[in-house]
Amino acid sequence: MGIADAVRKVRDRITASAVKAGRDPAEIRLVAVSKTVGPGRIIEAVKAGVTVLGENRVQEAREKIPEIASLFAGGSVEWHLIGHLQRNKARTAVMLFDLIHSVDSVALSAELDKQAGKTGKVQDILVQVKLSGEAAKHGIPENDLTGLLDAVMQMNNLRLRGLMTMPPFSADPEGARPYFRKLREIAEALVQKGFPANELSMGMSNDFEIAIEEGATLVRVGTAIFGERD
Ligand SMILES: *Cc1c(COP(=O)(O)O)cnc(C)c1O
């Protein structure tokens, strides 16, 4: 299957699961995860209507983004950082990305705030939450979430948009459902308290339909669009 067909198919599946869940499909944005994918195939995806691209490594993104951006001038493509971010890459990340999904510490937030301030940018961020105990490497534990969010809300150059999570791998997509549901419940409680946490980044190729049923607004889909990675 070509990339254009794959994009169409993923969009159809997004629409179908939104409808099934009684949601407006327009609430859900597709982040096409282009890590390890070369510029030629990324451009095919953009021509097929992809408007948001997700990368997981700053260095790789820095090499690819300028080439692709120059072809699609006018800001029609957004770039999101979905992978772990080291503090020493914060400056480059602020230069490259419209939304950073993986903020998980006060120290990283402070560095992003500082770097964004230097360039006069307000950086949109999601906070990555670790819901699976020791199984996950990255993400802030739920118990520490409010402390991090309180700190972020004091930072003038960061704008909180919502939460992200990565459930532990499970061969059955239903295995991810409790984690997706939990993230939505946490976000709803935060919104009640006045935090602007309306975006929920959750769901990948294997389980994005379940994530949409549980409230995802950003689904991060790589393999189902670009095929298996090497
Ligand atoms: C690679 C990756 C994805 C996409 O995974 P697929 O299974 O290929 O859809 C989503 N989110 C993160 C954080 C990733 O690193």
Tab-separated table of C-alpha atoms and ligand atoms in Angstrom:
chain	number	residue	atom	x	y	z
A	1	MET	CA	0.000	0.000	0.000
A	2	GLY	CA	1.303	3.464	-0.878
A	3	ILE	CA	1.633	6.223	1.695
A	4	ALA	CA	-1.345	8.195	0.360
A	5	ASP	CA	-3.590	5.133	0.687
A	6	ALA	CA	-2.251	4.438	4.168
A	7	VAL	CA	-2.971	8.018	5.268
A	8	ARG	CA	-6.511	7.780	3.892
A	9	LYS	CA	-7.074	4.493	5.669
A	10	VAL	CA	-5.825	5.787	9.015
A	11	ARG	CA	-8.066	8.866	8.648
A	12	ASP	CA	-11.066	6.636	7.904
A	13	ARG	CA	-10.316	4.608	11.022
A	14	ILE	CA	-9.992	7.797	13.108
A	15	THR	CA	-13.364	8.992	11.836
A	16	ALA	CA	-15.001	5.615	12.456
A	17	SER	CA	-13.801	5.366	16.052
A	18	ALA	CA	-14.749	8.979	16.771
A	19	VAL	CA	-18.255	8.350	15.457
A	20	LYS	CA	-18.479	5.132	17.448
A	21	ALA	CA	-17.554	7.082	20.587
A	22	GLY	CA	-20.015	9.889	19.804
A	23	ARG	CA	-17.204	12.377	19.214
A	24	ASP	CA	-16.614	14.923	16.468
A	25	PRO	CA	-13.774	13.546	14.285
A	26	ALA	CA	-12.489	17.115	13.890
A	27	GLU	CA	-11.431	17.032	17.571
A	28	ILE	CA	-8.755	14.461	16.776
A	29	ARG	CA	-5.495	15.388	15.104
A	30	LEU	CA	-3.297	12.850	13.381
A	31	VAL	CA	0.409	13.156	14.215
A	32	ALA	CA	2.236	11.195	11.517
A	33	VAL	CA	5.320	9.807	13.239
A	34	SER	CA	8.146	10.159	10.753
A	35	LYS	CA	11.130	9.011	12.855
A	36	THR	CA	13.624	7.067	10.702
A	37	VAL	CA	11.603	8.011	7.581
A	38	GLY	CA	13.456	9.939	4.875
A	39	PRO	CA	12.337	13.292	3.441
A	40	GLY	CA	10.963	11.807	0.205
A	41	ARG	CA	8.401	9.666	1.977
A	42	ILE	CA	7.569	12.388	4.475
A	43	ILE	CA	6.805	14.704	1.562
A	44	GLU	CA	4.500	12.050	0.098
A	45	ALA	CA	2.599	11.986	3.376
A	46	VAL	CA	2.265	15.785	3.415
A	47	LYS	CA	0.996	15.736	-0.156
A	48	ALA	CA	-1.555	13.161	0.994
A	49	GLY	CA	-2.868	15.660	3.537
A	50	VAL	CA	-0.766	15.087	6.651
A	51	THR	CA	-0.373	18.402	8.494
A	52	VAL	CA	1.388	17.320	11.691
A	53	LEU	CA	4.639	15.361	11.797
A	54	GLY	CA	6.118	13.769	14.894
A	55	GLU	CA	9.789	13.112	15.490
A	56	ASN	CA	11.350	11.463	18.534
A	57	ARG	CA	14.940	12.674	18.264
A	58	VAL	CA	16.093	16.278	18.128
A	59	GLN	CA	19.222	15.557	16.091
A	60	GLU	CA	17.350	13.620	13.397
A	61	ALA	CA	14.652	16.298	13.234
A	62	ARG	CA	17.248	19.021	12.875
A	63	GLU	CA	18.586	17.316	9.769
A	64	LYS	CA	15.199	16.698	8.152
A	65	ILE	CA	12.979	19.639	9.044
A	66	PRO	CA	14.689	22.438	7.064
A	67	GLU	CA	14.609	20.446	3.823
A	68	ILE	CA	10.931	19.610	4.164
A	69	ALA	CA	9.877	22.989	5.553
A	70	SER	CA	11.421	24.777	2.571
A	71	LEU	CA	9.088	22.833	0.274
A	72	PHE	CA	6.000	23.701	2.262
A	73	ALA	CA	6.485	27.358	3.025
A	74	GLY	CA	3.734	29.248	4.778
A	75	GLY	CA	3.681	27.111	7.887
A	76	SER	CA	1.329	24.456	6.571
A	77	VAL	CA	3.185	21.675	8.404
A	78	GLU	CA	3.556	21.441	12.188
A	79	TRP	CA	6.359	19.504	13.868
A	80	HIS	CA	5.909	17.819	17.226
A	81	LEU	CA	8.572	16.301	19.452
A	82	ILE	CA	7.181	13.058	20.850
A	83	GLY	CA	10.336	11.448	22.269
A	84	HIS	CA	12.340	12.044	25.421
A	85	LEU	CA	14.125	15.397	25.526
A	86	GLN	CA	17.458	15.993	27.219
A	87	ARG	CA	17.993	19.368	28.785
A	88	ASN	CA	21.037	20.127	26.656
A	89	LYS	CA	18.849	19.850	23.528
A	90	ALA	CA	16.176	22.226	24.815
A	91	ARG	CA	17.421	25.160	22.766
A	92	THR	CA	17.273	23.253	19.498
A	93	ALA	CA	13.920	21.727	20.407
A	94	VAL	CA	12.432	25.187	20.966
A	95	MET	CA	13.740	26.266	17.565
A	96	LEU	CA	12.258	23.267	15.761
A	97	PHE	CA	9.017	22.178	17.378
A	98	ASP	CA	5.513	23.618	17.577
A	99	LEU	CA	4.525	21.240	20.384
A	100	ILE	CA	6.717	19.218	22.758
A	101	HIS	CA	4.821	16.168	24.064
A	102	SER	CA	7.452	14.883	26.477
A	103	VAL	CA	8.005	17.413	29.276
A	104	ASP	CA	8.463	15.416	32.474
A	105	SER	CA	10.475	17.414	34.999
A	106	VAL	CA	10.729	20.866	36.551
A	107	ALA	CA	14.363	21.098	35.437
A	108	LEU	CA	13.476	20.439	31.790
A	109	SER	CA	10.540	22.888	31.961
A	110	ALA	CA	12.786	25.587	33.407
A	111	GLU	CA	15.338	25.118	30.636
A	112	LEU	CA	12.655	25.204	27.922
A	113	ASP	CA	11.193	28.334	29.490
A	114	LYS	CA	14.600	29.988	29.498
A	115	GLN	CA	15.368	29.060	25.895
A	116	ALA	CA	11.925	30.067	24.665
A	117	GLY	CA	12.286	33.395	26.462
A	118	LYS	CA	15.568	34.089	24.671
A	119	THR	CA	13.908	33.762	21.274
A	120	GLY	CA	10.680	35.488	22.223
A	121	LYS	CA	8.661	32.327	21.687
A	122	VAL	CA	5.910	30.901	23.831
A	123	GLN	CA	6.470	27.150	23.641
A	124	ASP	CA	3.439	24.881	23.671
A	125	ILE	CA	3.984	21.760	25.761
A	126	LEU	CA	2.331	18.593	26.976
A	127	VAL	CA	3.386	16.926	30.203
A	128	GLN	CA	4.195	13.233	29.845
A	129	VAL	CA	2.725	11.169	32.662
A	130	LYS	CA	4.068	7.800	33.743
A	131	LEU	CA	1.123	5.599	34.643
A	132	SER	CA	2.791	2.205	34.633
A	133	GLY	CA	5.105	2.399	37.621
A	134	GLU	CA	8.606	1.122	37.058
A	135	ALA	CA	7.817	-0.234	33.604
A	136	ALA	CA	8.186	3.175	31.953
A	137	LYS	CA	11.468	5.023	31.658
A	138	HIS	CA	10.079	8.489	31.071
A	139	GLY	CA	7.205	10.560	32.311
A	140	ILE	CA	6.367	12.135	35.644
A	141	PRO	CA	4.681	9.916	38.238
A	142	GLU	CA	1.080	10.893	38.898
A	143	ASN	CA	1.924	11.862	42.479
A	144	ASP	CA	4.356	14.512	41.300
A	145	LEU	CA	2.195	15.877	38.500
A	146	THR	CA	0.548	18.778	40.333
A	147	GLY	CA	3.909	20.031	41.567
A	148	LEU	CA	5.263	20.090	38.027
A	149	LEU	CA	2.140	21.764	36.644
A	150	ASP	CA	2.191	24.434	39.342
A	151	ALA	CA	5.782	25.189	38.357
A	152	VAL	CA	4.955	25.261	34.640
A	153	MET	CA	2.074	27.680	35.209
A	154	GLN	CA	4.581	30.139	36.719
A	155	MET	CA	6.742	30.065	33.584
A	156	ASN	CA	5.946	32.910	31.204
A	157	ASN	CA	7.358	31.314	28.080
A	158	LEU	CA	5.630	27.927	28.322
A	159	ARG	CA	1.998	27.249	27.523
A	160	LEU	CA	0.544	24.046	28.927
A	161	ARG	CA	-1.832	22.362	26.478
A	162	GLY	CA	-2.401	18.927	27.970
A	163	LEU	CA	-0.986	15.518	28.822
A	164	MET	CA	0.688	12.630	27.043
A	165	THR	CA	1.225	9.004	28.003
A	166	MET	CA	2.801	5.815	26.674
A	167	PRO	CA	1.205	2.695	28.119
A	168	PRO	CA	3.382	-0.382	28.574
A	169	PHE	CA	3.470	-2.593	25.485
A	170	SER	CA	0.633	-5.014	25.216
A	171	ALA	CA	-0.076	-7.240	22.208
A	172	ASP	CA	-3.793	-6.761	22.753
A	173	PRO	CA	-4.729	-3.087	22.203
A	174	GLU	CA	-7.393	-3.414	24.888
A	175	GLY	CA	-4.518	-3.702	27.364
A	176	ALA	CA	-3.856	0.013	26.872
A	177	ARG	CA	-7.425	1.122	27.584
A	178	PRO	CA	-7.094	1.490	31.386
A	179	TYR	CA	-4.051	3.750	30.915
A	180	PHE	CA	-5.827	5.924	28.345
A	181	ARG	CA	-8.876	6.174	30.574
A	182	LYS	CA	-6.707	7.086	33.552
A	183	LEU	CA	-4.965	9.873	31.624
A	184	ARG	CA	-8.329	11.302	30.583
A	185	GLU	CA	-9.580	11.230	34.177
A	186	ILE	CA	-6.440	12.986	35.400
A	187	ALA	CA	-6.800	15.654	32.696
A	188	GLU	CA	-10.486	16.181	33.456
A	189	ALA	CA	-9.673	16.723	37.132
A	190	LEU	CA	-6.966	19.214	36.169
A	191	VAL	CA	-9.292	21.128	33.862
A	192	GLN	CA	-11.793	21.316	36.729
A	193	LYS	CA	-9.055	22.919	38.818
A	194	GLY	CA	-8.382	25.461	36.071
A	195	PHE	CA	-5.328	23.975	34.342
A	196	PRO	CA	-5.438	24.267	30.530
A	197	ALA	CA	-4.977	20.535	29.966
A	198	ASN	CA	-7.455	19.822	27.188
A	199	GLU	CA	-5.151	17.999	24.792
A	200	LEU	CA	-4.593	14.279	25.287
A	201	SER	CA	-1.756	12.728	23.289
A	202	MET	CA	-2.294	8.988	23.410
A	203	GLY	CA	-2.581	6.062	21.019
A	204	MET	CA	-0.180	4.668	18.417
A	205	SER	CA	-0.616	2.426	15.341
A	206	ASN	CA	-1.590	-0.536	17.465
A	207	ASP	CA	-4.154	1.117	19.709
A	208	PHE	CA	-5.188	4.571	18.448
A	209	GLU	CA	-8.815	3.541	18.039
A	210	ILE	CA	-9.042	2.610	21.716
A	211	ALA	CA	-7.320	5.897	22.603
A	212	ILE	CA	-9.917	7.844	20.600
A	213	GLU	CA	-12.725	6.024	22.394
A	214	GLU	CA	-11.081	7.160	25.645
A	215	GLY	CA	-10.710	10.805	24.615
A	216	ALA	CA	-7.455	11.226	22.657
A	217	THR	CA	-7.126	14.527	20.780
A	218	LEU	CA	-3.692	13.733	19.311
A	219	VAL	CA	-2.878	10.241	18.041
A	220	ARG	CA	0.744	9.421	17.188
A	221	VAL	CA	0.788	7.015	14.262
A	222	GLY	CA	3.962	5.823	12.539
A	223	THR	CA	3.912	2.238	11.314
A	224	ALA	CA	0.337	2.330	10.006
A	225	ILE	CA	1.343	5.189	7.685
A	226	PHE	CA	4.970	4.583	6.764
A	227	GLY	CA	5.232	0.815	7.282
A	228	GLU	CA	7.554	-1.112	9.583
A	229	ARG	CA	10.738	0.698	10.625
A	230	ASP	CA	14.120	-1.017	10.139
B	1	LIG	C1	7.479	5.643	17.497
B	1	LIG	C2	6.510	6.313	18.375
B	1	LIG	C3	5.134	6.337	18.044
B	1	LIG	C4	4.557	5.651	16.829
B	1	LIG	O1	4.584	4.276	16.952
B	1	LIG	P1	3.903	3.322	15.848
B	1	LIG	O2	3.664	2.069	16.586
B	1	LIG	O3	4.886	3.174	14.744
B	1	LIG	O4	2.654	3.974	15.398
B	1	LIG	C5	4.279	7.019	18.893
B	1	LIG	N1	4.732	7.648	19.993
B	1	LIG	C6	6.030	7.648	20.347
B	1	LIG	C7	6.450	8.372	21.572
B	1	LIG	C8	6.957	6.978	19.542
B	1	LIG	O5	8.250	6.993	19.897
